[in-house]
Tab-separated table of C-alpha atoms and ligand atoms in Angstrom:
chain	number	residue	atom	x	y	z
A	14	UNK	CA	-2.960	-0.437	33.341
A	15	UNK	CA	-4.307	-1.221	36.839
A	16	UNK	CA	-6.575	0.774	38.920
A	17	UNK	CA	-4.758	2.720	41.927
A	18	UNK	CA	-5.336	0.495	45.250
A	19	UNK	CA	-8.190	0.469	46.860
A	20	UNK	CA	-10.389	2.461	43.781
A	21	UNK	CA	-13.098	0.592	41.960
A	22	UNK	CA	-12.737	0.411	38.083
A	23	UNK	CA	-15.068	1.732	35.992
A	24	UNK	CA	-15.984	0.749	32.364
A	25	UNK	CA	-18.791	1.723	29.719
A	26	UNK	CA	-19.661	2.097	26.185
A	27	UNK	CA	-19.634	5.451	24.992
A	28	UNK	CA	-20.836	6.816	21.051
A	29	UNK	CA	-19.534	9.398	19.105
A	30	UNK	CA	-22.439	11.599	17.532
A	31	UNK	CA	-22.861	14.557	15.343
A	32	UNK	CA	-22.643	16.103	12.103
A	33	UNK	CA	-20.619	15.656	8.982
A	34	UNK	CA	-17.645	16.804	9.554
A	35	UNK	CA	-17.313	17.855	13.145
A	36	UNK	CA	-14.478	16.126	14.104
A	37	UNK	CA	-16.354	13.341	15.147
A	38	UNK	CA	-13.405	10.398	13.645
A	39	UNK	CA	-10.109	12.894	14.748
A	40	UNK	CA	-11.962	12.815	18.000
A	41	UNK	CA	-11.529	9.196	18.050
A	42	UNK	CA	-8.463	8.833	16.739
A	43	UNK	CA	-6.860	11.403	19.032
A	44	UNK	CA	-8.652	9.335	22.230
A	45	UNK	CA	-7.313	6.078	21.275
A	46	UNK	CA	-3.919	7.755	20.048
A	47	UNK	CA	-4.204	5.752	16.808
A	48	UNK	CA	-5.690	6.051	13.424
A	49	UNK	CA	-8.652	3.982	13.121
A	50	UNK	CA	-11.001	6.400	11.340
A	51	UNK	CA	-10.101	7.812	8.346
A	52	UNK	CA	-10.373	11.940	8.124
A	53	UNK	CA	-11.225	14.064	5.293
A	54	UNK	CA	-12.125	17.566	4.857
A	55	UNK	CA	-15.134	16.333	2.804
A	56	UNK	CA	-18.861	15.580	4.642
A	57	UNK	CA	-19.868	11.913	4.714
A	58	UNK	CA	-16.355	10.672	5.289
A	59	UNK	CA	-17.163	7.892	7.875
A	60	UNK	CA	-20.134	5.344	6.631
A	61	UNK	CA	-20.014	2.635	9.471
A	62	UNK	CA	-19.654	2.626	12.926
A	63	UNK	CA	-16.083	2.248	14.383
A	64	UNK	CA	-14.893	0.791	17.724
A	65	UNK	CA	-11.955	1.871	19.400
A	66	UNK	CA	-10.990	0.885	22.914
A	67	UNK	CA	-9.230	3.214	25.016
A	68	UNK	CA	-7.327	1.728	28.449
A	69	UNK	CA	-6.843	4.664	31.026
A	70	UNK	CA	-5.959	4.014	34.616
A	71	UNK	CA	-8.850	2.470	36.798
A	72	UNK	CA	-11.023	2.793	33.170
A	73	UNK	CA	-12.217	1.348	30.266
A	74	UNK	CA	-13.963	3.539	27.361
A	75	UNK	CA	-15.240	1.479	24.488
A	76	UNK	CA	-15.726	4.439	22.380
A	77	UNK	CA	-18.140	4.423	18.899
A	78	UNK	CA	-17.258	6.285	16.128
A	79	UNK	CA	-20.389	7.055	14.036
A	80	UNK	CA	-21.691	8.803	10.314
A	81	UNK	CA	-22.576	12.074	10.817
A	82	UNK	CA	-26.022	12.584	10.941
A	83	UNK	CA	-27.582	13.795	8.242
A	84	UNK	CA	-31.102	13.852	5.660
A	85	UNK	CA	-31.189	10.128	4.647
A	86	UNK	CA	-31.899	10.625	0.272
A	87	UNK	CA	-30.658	6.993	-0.535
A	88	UNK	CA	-31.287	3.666	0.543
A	89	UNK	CA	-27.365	3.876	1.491
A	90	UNK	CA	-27.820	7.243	3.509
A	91	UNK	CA	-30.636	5.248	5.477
A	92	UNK	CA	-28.394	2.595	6.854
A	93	UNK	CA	-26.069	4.992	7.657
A	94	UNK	CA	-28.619	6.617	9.952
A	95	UNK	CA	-29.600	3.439	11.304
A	96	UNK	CA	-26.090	3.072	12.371
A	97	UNK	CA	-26.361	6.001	13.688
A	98	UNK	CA	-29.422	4.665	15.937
A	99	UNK	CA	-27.706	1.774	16.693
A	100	UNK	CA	-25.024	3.374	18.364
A	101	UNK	CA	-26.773	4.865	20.323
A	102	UNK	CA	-28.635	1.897	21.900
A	103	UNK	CA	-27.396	0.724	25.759
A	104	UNK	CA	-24.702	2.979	25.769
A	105	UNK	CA	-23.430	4.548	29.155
A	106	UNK	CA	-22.803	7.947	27.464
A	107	UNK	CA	-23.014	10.020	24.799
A	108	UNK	CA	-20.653	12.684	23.420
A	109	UNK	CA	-22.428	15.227	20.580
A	110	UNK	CA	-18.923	16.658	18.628
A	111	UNK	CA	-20.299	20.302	17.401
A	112	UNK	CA	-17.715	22.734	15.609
A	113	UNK	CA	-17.014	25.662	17.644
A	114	UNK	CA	-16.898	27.977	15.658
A	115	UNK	CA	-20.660	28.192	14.608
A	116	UNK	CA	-23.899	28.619	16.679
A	117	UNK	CA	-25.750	25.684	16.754
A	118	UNK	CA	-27.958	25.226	13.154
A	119	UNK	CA	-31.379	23.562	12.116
A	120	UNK	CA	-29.395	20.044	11.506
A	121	UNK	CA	-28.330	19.793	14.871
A	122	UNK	CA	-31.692	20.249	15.888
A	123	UNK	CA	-32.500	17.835	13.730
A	124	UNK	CA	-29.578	15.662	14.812
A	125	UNK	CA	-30.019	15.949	18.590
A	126	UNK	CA	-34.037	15.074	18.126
A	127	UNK	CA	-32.536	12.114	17.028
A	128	UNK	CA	-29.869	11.528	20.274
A	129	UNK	CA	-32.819	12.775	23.133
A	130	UNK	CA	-34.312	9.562	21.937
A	131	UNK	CA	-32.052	7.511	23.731
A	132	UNK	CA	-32.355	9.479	27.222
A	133	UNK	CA	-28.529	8.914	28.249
A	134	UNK	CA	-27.170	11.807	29.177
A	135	UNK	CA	-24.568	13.708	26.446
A	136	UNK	CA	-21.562	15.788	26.954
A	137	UNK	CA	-21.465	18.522	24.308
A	138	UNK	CA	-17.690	18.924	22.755
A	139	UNK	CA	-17.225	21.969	21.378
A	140	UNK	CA	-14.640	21.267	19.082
A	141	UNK	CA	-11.899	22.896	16.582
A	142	UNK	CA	-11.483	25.607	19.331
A	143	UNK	CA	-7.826	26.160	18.106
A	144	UNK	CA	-9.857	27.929	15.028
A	145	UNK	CA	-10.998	30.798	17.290
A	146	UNK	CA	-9.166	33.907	18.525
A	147	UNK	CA	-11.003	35.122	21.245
A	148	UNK	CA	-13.554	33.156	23.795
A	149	UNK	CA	-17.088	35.038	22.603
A	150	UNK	CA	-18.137	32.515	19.926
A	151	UNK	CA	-17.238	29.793	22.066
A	152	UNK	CA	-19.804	31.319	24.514
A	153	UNK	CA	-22.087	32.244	21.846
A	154	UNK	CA	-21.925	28.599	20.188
A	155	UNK	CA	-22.645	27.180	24.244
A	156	UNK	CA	-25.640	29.232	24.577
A	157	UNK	CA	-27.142	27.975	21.191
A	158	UNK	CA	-26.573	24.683	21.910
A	159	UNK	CA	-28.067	24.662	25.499
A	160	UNK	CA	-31.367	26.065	23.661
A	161	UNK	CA	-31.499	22.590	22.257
A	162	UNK	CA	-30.278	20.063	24.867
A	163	UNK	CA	-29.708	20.061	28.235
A	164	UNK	CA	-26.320	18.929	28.245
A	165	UNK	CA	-24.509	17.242	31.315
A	166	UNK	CA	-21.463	19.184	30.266
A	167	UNK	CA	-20.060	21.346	28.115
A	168	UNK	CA	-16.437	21.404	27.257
A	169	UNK	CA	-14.397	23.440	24.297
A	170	UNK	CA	-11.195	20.637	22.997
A	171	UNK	CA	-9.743	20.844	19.856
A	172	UNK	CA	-9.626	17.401	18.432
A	173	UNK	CA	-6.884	18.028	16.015
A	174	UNK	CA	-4.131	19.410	18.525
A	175	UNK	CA	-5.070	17.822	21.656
A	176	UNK	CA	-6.197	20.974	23.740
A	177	UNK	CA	-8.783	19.766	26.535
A	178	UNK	CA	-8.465	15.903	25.753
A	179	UNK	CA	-7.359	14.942	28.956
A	180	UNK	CA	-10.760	17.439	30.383
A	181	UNK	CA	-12.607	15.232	28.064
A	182	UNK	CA	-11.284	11.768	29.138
A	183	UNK	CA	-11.980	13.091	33.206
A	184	UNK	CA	-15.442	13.982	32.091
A	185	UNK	CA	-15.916	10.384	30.836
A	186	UNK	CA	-13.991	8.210	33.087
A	187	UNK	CA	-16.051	10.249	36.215
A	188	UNK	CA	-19.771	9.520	34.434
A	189	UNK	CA	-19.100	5.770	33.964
A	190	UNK	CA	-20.528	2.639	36.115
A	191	UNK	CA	-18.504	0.511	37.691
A	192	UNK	CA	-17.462	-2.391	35.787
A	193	UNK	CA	-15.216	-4.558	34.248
A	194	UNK	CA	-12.407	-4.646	31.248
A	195	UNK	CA	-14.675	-6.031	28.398
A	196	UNK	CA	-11.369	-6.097	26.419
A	197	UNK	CA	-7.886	-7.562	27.108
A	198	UNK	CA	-5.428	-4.482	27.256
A	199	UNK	CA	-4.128	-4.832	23.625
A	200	UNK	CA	-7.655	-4.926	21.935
A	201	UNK	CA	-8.229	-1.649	20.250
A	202	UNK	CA	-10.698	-1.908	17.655
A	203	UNK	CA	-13.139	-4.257	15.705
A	204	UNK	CA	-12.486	-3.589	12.458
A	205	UNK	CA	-10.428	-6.034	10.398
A	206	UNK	CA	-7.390	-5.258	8.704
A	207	UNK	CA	-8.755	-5.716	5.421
A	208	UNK	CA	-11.790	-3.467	6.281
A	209	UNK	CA	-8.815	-0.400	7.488
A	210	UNK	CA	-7.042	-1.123	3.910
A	211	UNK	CA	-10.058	-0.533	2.171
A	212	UNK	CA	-10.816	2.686	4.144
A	213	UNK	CA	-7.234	4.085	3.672
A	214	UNK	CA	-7.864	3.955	-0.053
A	215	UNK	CA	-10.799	5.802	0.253
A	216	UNK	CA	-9.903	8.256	2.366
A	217	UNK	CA	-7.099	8.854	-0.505
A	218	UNK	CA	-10.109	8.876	-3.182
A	219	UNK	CA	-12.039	11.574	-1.421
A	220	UNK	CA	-8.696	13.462	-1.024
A	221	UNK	CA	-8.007	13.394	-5.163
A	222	UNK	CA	-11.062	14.348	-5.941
A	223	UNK	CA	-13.926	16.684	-5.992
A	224	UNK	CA	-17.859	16.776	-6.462
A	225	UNK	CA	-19.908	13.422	-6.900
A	226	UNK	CA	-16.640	11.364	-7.084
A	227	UNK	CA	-15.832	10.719	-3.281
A	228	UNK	CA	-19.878	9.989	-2.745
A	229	UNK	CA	-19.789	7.716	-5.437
A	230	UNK	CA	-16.480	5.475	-4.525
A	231	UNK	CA	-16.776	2.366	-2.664
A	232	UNK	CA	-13.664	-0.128	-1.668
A	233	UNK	CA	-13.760	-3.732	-1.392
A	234	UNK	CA	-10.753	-5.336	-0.251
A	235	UNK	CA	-10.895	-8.582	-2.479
A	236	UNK	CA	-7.678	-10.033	-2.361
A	237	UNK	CA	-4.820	-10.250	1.031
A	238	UNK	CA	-1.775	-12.503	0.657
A	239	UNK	CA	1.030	-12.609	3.093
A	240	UNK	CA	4.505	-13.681	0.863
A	241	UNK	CA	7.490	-13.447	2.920
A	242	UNK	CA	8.074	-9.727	4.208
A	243	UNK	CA	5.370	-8.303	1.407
A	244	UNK	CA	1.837	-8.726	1.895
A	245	UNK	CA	-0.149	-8.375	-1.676
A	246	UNK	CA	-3.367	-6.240	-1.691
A	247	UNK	CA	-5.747	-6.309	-4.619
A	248	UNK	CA	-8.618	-4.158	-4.279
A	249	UNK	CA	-11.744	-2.824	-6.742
A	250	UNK	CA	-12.912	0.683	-6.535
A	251	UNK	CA	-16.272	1.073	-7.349
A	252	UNK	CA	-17.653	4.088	-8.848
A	253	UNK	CA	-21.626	5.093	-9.921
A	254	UNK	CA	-20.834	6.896	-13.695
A	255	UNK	CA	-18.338	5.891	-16.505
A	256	UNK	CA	-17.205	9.747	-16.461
A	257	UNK	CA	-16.364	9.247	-12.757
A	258	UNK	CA	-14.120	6.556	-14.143
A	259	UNK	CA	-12.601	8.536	-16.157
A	260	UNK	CA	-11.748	11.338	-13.663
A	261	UNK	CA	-10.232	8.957	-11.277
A	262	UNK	CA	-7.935	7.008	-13.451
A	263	UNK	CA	-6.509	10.486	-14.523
A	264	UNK	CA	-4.636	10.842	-17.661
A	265	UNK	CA	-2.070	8.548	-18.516
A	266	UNK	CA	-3.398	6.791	-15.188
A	267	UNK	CA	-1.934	9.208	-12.639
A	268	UNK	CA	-4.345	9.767	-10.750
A	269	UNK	CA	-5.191	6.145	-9.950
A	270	UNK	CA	-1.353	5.787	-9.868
A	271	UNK	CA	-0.695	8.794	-7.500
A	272	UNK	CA	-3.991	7.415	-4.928
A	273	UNK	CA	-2.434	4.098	-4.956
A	274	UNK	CA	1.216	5.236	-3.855
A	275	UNK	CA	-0.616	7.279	-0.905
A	276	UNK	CA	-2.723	4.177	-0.034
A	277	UNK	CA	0.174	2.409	0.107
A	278	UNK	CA	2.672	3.894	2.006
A	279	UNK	CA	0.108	4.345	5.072
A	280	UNK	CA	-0.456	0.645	4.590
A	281	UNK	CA	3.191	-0.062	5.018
A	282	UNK	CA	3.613	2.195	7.842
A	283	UNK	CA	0.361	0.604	9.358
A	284	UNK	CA	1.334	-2.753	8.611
A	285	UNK	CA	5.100	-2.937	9.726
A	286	UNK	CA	5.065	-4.765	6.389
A	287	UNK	CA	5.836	-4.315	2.607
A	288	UNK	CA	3.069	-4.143	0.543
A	289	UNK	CA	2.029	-4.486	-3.261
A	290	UNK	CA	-1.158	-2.887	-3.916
A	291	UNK	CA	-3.397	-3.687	-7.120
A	292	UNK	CA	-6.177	-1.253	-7.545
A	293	UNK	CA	-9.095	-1.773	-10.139
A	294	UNK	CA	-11.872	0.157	-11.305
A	295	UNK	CA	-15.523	-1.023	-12.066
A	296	UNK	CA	-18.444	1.281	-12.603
A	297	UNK	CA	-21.976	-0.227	-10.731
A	298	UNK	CA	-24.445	2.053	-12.047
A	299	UNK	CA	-26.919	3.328	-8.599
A	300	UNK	CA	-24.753	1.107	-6.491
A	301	UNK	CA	-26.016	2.950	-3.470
A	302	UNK	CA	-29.466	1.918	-3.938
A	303	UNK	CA	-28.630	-1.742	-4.494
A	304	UNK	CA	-29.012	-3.612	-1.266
A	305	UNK	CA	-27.071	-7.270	-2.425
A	306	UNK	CA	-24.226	-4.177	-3.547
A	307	UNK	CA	-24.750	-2.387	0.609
A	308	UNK	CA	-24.140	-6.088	1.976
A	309	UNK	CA	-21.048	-7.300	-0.069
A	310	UNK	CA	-19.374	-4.265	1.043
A	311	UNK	CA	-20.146	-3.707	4.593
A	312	UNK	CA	-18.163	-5.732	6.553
A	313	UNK	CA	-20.332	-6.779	9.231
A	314	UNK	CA	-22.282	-8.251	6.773
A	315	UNK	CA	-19.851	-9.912	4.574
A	316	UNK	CA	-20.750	-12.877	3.384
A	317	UNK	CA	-17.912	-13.278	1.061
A	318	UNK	CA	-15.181	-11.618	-0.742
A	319	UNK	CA	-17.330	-12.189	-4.058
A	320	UNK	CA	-19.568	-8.557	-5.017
A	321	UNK	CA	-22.894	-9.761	-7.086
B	416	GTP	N1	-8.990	23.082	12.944
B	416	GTP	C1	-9.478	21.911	13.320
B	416	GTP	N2	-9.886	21.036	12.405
B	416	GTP	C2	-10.378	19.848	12.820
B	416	GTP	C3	-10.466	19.506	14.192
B	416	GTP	N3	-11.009	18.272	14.285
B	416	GTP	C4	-11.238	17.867	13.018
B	416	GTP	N4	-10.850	18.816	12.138
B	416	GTP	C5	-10.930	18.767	10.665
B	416	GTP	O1	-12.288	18.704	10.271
B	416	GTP	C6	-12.428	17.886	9.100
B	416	GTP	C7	-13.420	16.763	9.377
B	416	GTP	O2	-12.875	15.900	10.351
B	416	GTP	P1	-13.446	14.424	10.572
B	416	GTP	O3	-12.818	13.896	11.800
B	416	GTP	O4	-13.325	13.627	9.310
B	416	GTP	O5	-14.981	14.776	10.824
B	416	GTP	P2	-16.201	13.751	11.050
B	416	GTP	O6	-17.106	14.378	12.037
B	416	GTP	O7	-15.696	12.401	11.371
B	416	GTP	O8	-16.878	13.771	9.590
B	416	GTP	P3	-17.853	12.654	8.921
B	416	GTP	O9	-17.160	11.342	9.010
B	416	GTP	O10	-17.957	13.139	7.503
B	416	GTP	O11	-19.150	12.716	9.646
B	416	GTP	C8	-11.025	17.391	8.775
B	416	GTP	O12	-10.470	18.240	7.791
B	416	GTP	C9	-10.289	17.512	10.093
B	416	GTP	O13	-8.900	17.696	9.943
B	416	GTP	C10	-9.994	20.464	15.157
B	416	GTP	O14	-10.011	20.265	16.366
B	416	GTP	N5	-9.521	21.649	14.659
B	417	MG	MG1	-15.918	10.623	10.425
């Protein structure tokens, strides 16, 4: 899209902060009007950051998608909070997703402690507002939230419907520096495919089951073919516990069976393609405190398919 003539075009990286499970990947997904972040009704859901590049007239947002912050207890939890730091390093702006529905509570003080550090200015989103009848909470949530932070704005959207997206795209677009596209028009994110497939099976995991199971599960994509029309998938799901194991293959292999259909039927519809998905199962005993483990699977860091 080109800029109307005569205005300057603006462009600017902007993060995505908060706590687990504020909205903070449908946010995302709804401002790049794909799904590049898988969503869950579980905390912890997102473990990396995620780019996604959203083209709006006279405007480029690369936005950040990021873990939500929370008490680091494992060597894995740690990097995720360093991600979190990361993010918010040289950015233009930041947007803190809170749920609307509750006042502000000790972990976002905790959590925005962390975001002042970076001194860029933050636009709180109040979000999930189509969960509230009346406006007083809303208010109420505003006021508990401005004890904390001054924020440079303050604006109620519900992530999941789409109510005050375009408020929260003007809000951006207006705070950014002028500047140029960073990426051609059809760029949208910088994860690779293989990295998405893995994530899709998660997010499938932490849907079939409960407890320890979704913290435990990790996805390596190990094997992508193209054949023809079908592209072949083989991945290994890595759990902490030989019980987990257990739980997750399901009797008679159902479960495994029934995450596996789901996985694969958003790959197909995300592919344009067929697609013949092997899953496996190991058990890594303390995988998230194994740092050769954190690097095999983390794409950024990938130095091969191969996990040690
Ligand atoms: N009602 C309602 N639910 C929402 C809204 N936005 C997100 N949710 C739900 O809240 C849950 C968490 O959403 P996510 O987008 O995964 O939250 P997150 O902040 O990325 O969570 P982590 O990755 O765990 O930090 C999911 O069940 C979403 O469907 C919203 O605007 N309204
Ligand atoms: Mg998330």
């Amino acid at each position: 899209m080109s800029p109307p003539a005569g205005s300057r075009f603006v462009s600017g990286f902007v993060s995505i902060l908060g706590l687990p499970n504020a909205g903070k990947s449908t946010l995302l997904n709804r401002l790049v009007g794909m799904k590049l972040a898988i969503v869950t009704p579980k905390p912890q859901t997102t473990r990396t950051s995620i780019q996604g590049v959203v083209n709006h007239p006279g405007a480029q947002i690369v936005l950040v998608d990021t873990p939500g912050i929370h008490k680091p207890d494992s060597l894995f939890n740690r990097r995720m909070l360093e991600t979190v730091k990361a993010a918010l390093d040289q950015r233009d702006l930041l947007l803190y997703v809170a749920d609307a529905t509750r006042r502000a509570a000790e972990e976002d003080r905790r959590a925005l402690e962390i975001v002042k550090t970076a001194r860029t200015p933050v636009l709180l989103l109040l979000n999930k507002i189509d969960g509230l009848k009346d406006k007083r909470p809303l208010l109420e949530a505003i006021e508990s939230y401005r004890a904390l932070h001054a924020f440079a704005e303050y604006l109620p959207v519900s992530a999941l419907t789409g109510e005050g997206i375009e408020a929260v795209l003007s809000a951006v677009v207006s705070r950014l520096p002028e500047g140029p596209a960073y990426f051609p028009p059809d760029y949208v994110t910088d994860q690779p495919e293989r990295f998405l497939a893995a994530e899709i099976i998660r997010e499938k995991i932490l849907f079939a089951t409960r407890e320890e199971v979704p913290h435990s599960a990790a996805v390596v994509v190990e094997q992508w073919k193209e054949a023809g029309d079908l592209t072949r998938i083989a991945a290994t799901i890595y759990l902490e516990r030989e019980s987990q194991k257990g739980i997750l293959i399901g009797a008679g292999g159902g479960m495994l069976k029934r995450i596996g259909t789901a996985a694969r039927r958003e790959m197909e519809a995300f592919l344009g393609r067929r697609v013949f998905l092997e899953l496996f199962v190991k058990v890594r005993p303390k995988w998230r405190e194994s740092p050769e483990f954190l690097n095999a699977v983390d794409w950024r860091s990938m130095t091969g398919p191969e996990v040690p």
